[in-house]
C-alpha positions as CSV (number, residue, x, y, z in Angstrom):
1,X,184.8,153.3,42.2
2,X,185.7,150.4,39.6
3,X,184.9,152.3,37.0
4,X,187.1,155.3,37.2
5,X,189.8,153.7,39.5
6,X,189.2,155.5,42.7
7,X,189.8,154.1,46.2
8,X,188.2,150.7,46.6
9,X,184.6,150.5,48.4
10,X,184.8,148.4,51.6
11,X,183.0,144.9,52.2
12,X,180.1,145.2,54.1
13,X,178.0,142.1,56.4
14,X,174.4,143.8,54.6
15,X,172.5,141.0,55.7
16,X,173.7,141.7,59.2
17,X,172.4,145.5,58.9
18,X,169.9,145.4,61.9
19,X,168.7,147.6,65.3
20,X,169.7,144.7,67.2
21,X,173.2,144.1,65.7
22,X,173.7,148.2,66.1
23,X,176.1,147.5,69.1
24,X,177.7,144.2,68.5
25,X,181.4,143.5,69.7
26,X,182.7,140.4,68.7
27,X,183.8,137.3,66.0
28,X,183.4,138.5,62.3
29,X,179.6,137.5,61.2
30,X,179.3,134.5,59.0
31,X,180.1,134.7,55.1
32,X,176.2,134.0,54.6
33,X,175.8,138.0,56.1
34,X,177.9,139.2,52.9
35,X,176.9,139.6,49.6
36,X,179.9,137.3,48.1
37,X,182.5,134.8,49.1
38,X,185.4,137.6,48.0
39,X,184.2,140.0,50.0
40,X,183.8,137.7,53.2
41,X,187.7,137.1,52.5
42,X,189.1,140.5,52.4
43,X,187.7,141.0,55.9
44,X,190.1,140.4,59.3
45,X,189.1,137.4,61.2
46,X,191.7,137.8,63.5
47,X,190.2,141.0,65.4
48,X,187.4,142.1,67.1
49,X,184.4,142.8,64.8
50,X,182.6,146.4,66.3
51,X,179.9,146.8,63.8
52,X,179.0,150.2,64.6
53,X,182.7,151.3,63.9
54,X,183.0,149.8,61.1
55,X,179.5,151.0,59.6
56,X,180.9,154.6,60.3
57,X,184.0,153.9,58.4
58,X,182.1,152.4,55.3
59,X,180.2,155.0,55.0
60,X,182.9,158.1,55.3
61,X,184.8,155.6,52.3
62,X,181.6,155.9,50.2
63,X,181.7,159.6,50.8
64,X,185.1,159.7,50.1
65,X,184.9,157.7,46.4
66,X,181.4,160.1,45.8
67,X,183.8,163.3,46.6
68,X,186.1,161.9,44.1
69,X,183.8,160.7,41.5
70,X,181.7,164.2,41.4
71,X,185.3,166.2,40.7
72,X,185.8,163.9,37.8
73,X,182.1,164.8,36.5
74,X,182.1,168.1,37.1
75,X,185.7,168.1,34.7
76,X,183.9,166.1,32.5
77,X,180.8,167.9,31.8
78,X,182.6,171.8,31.9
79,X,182.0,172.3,28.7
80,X,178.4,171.8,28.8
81,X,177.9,174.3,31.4
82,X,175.4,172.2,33.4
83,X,175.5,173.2,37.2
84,X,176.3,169.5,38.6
85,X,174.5,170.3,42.2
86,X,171.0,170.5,40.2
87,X,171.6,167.1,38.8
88,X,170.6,163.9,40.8
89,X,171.2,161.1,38.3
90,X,172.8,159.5,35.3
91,X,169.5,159.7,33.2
92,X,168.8,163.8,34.4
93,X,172.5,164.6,33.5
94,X,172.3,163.3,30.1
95,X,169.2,164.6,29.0
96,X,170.1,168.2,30.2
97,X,173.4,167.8,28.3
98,X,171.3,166.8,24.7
99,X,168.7,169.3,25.3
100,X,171.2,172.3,25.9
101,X,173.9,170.7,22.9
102,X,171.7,168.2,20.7
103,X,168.2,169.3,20.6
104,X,168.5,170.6,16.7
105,X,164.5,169.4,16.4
106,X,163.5,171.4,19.1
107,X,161.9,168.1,20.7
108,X,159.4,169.0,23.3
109,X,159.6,166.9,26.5
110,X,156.1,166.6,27.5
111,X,154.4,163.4,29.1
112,X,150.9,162.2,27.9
113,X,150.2,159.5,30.5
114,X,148.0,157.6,28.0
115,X,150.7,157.7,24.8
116,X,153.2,156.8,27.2
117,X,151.7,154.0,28.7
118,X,150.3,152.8,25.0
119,X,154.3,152.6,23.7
120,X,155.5,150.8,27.1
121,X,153.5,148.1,25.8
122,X,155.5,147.5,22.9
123,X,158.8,148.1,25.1
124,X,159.8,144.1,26.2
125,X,163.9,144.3,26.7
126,X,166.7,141.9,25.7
127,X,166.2,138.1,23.6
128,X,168.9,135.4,24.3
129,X,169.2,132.2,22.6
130,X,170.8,129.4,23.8
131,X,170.9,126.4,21.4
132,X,171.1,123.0,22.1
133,X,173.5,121.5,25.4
134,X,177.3,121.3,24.7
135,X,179.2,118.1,24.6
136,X,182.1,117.4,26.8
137,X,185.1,119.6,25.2
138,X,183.3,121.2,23.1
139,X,183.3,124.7,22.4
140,X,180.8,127.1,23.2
141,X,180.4,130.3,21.0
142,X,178.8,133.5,22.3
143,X,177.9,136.4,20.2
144,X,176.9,139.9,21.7
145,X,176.5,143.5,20.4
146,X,179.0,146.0,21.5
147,X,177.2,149.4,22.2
148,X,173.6,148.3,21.6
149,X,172.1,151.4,22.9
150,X,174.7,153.7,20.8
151,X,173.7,151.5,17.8
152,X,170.2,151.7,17.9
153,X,170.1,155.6,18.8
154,X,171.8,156.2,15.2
155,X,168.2,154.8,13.6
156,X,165.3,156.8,13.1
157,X,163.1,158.0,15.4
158,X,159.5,159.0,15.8
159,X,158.4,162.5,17.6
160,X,156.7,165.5,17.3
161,X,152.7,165.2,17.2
162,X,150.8,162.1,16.6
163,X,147.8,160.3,15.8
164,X,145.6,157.3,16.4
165,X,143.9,155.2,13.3
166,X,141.7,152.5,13.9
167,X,140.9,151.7,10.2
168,X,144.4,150.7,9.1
169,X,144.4,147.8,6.3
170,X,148.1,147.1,6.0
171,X,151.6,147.8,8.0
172,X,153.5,151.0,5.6
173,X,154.0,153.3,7.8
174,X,156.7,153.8,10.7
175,X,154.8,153.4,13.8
176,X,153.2,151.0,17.0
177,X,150.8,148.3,15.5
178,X,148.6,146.8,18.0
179,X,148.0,143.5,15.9
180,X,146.0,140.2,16.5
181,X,148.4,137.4,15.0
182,X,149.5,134.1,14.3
183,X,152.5,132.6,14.5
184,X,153.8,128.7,13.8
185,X,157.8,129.0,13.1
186,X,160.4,127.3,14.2
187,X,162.1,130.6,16.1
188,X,159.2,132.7,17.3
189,X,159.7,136.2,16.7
190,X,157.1,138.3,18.4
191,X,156.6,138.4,22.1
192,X,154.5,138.7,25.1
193,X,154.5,139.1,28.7
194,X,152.7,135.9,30.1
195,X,149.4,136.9,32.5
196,X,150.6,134.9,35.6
197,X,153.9,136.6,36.3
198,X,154.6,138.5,33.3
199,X,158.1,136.8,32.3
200,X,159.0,137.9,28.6
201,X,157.7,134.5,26.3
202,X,158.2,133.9,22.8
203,X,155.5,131.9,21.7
204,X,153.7,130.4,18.6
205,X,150.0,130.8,18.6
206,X,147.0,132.9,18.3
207,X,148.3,136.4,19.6
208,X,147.2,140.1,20.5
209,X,150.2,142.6,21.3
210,X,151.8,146.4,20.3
211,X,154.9,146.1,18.3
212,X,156.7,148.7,16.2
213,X,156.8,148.1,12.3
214,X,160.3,147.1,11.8
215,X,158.9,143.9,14.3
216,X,156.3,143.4,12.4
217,X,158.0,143.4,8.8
218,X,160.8,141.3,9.9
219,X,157.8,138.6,11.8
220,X,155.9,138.6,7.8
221,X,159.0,138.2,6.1
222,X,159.4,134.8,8.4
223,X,156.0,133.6,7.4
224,X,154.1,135.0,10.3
225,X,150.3,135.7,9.6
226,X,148.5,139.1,10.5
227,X,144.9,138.7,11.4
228,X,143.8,141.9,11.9
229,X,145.2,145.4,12.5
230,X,143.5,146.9,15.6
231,X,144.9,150.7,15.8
232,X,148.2,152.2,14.6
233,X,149.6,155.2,16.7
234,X,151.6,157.1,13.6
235,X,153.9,160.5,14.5
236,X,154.6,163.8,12.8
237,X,158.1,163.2,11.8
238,X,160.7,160.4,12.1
239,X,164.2,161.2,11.5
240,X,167.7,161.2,12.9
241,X,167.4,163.1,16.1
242,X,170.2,161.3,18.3
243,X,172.6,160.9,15.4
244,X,175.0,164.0,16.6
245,X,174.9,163.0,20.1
246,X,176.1,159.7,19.8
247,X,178.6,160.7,17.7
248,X,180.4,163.2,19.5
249,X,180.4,161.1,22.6
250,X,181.6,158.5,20.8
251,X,184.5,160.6,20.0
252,X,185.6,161.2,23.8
253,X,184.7,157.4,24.7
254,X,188.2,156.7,22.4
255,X,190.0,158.5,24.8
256,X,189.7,155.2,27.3
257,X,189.6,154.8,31.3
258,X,187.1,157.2,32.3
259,X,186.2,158.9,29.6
260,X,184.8,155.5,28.2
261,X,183.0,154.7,31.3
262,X,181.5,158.2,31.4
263,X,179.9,158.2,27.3
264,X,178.5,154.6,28.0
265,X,176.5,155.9,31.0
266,X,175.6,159.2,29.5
267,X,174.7,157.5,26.0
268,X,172.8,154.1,28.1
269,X,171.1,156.6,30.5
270,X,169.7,158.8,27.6
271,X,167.9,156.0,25.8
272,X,166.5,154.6,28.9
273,X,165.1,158.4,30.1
């Protein structure tokens, strides 16, 4: 609703959302029901608080933005000629626009549980740093990438058919190394998902993990040492596949408001599905 300036979604007591609260007439529930202070405040204090009547009206204003929102999308995407009633998400809507517009490869979108599951493993998010503790007045500088996903889609990519070698001497090829390693350095570059509660660590020490290559290069360049190489899963081609497709909708994301809004989730949604 934000996003593409339609009617304003209502605040809502969520934490009050219960069989037993179905019928209640009376004071406005405590802030500690809401999901912020703000939205406690836009509420009237002054009247009776029916929660059922209200619920109703919250949810014909979600309707009403969804209504909205779809008639935007549907202008949006008429050039793709994607029927919009087949399509239940962000990450569906995208993909069946770059197969039907971008697919120049002729990518295949199969599943193989076990390749899939093997690349996950090398798949560990976002790093932040935060150095040192700031002094009174003192300023703080913050550094982010703008369009991180858009970036990164205009690299190479691996697809097509693949294979598995287990008697791999050195790290040449673009691919996912699963490597025993060691690493003492100041900033750590390789990760791990720690065994208790799998929070994302970046550690020195003895080491097993799946990393692609461009990891690895970048954690030998820094001094880190590679032990052994225990299988290297290397594909059939690796090129430019997304390179038109973020182009183009970087193109209509100059065009502001919603057209922005719309090629960040289309582009974001992509490289996530």
């Amino acid at each position: 609703a934000k996003s593409f300036n339609l009617d304003e979604k209502m605040p809502f007591p969520y934490k009050f959302s219960n069989r037993n609260n179905l019928e209640y007439v009376g004071v406005l529930p405590s802030v500690k029901y809401f999901n912020s202070y703000d939205e406690w405040l836009k509420m009237n204090k002054n009247s009776l608080f029916n929660f059922k009547e209200y619920s109703l009206l919250y949810c014909e204003r979600d309707v009403l933005i969804t209504i909205k929102f779809v008639k935007i999308l549907k202008e949006l995407i008429k050039k793709f000629n994607i029927n919009i009633d087949k399509v239940y998400s962000a990450p569906s809507l995208s993909l069946k626009i770059f197969i039907k517009k971008f697919n120049n490869d002729k990518i295949k979108f199969r599943h193989n549980f076990l390749l899939d599951k093997f690349i996950r493993k090398a798949y560990f998010g976002g790093r932040c740093e935060i150095y040192g503790n700031p002094k009174p007045n003192e300023y703080i500088y913050h550094f982010d990438f703008p369009g991180m996903y858009g970036l990164t889609m205009l690299q190479k990519f691996p697809y097509g058919k693949y294979k598995i070698h287990s008697n791999v001497t050195k790290i040449d090829k673009p691919g996912f190394y699963t490597i025993d390693f060691y690493s003492n350095m100041n900033l750590p570059i390789l990760p791990h998902h720690r065994l208790l509660d799998k929070k994302l660590m970046f550690t020195n020490g003895h080491i097993t993990g799946t990393f692609w290559f461009e990891e690895i290069h970048l954690f030998i360049e820094n001094g880190g040492t590679i032990k052994k190489i225990i299988h290297f899963v290397e594909f059939e081609k690796y090129d430019f596949i997304f390179k038109d497709f973020i182009e183009y909708f970087e193109e209509i994301r100059k065009k502001g408001s919603e057209y922005k809004t719309f090629s960040k989730l289309i582009v974001n949604s992509l490289y996530g599905r």
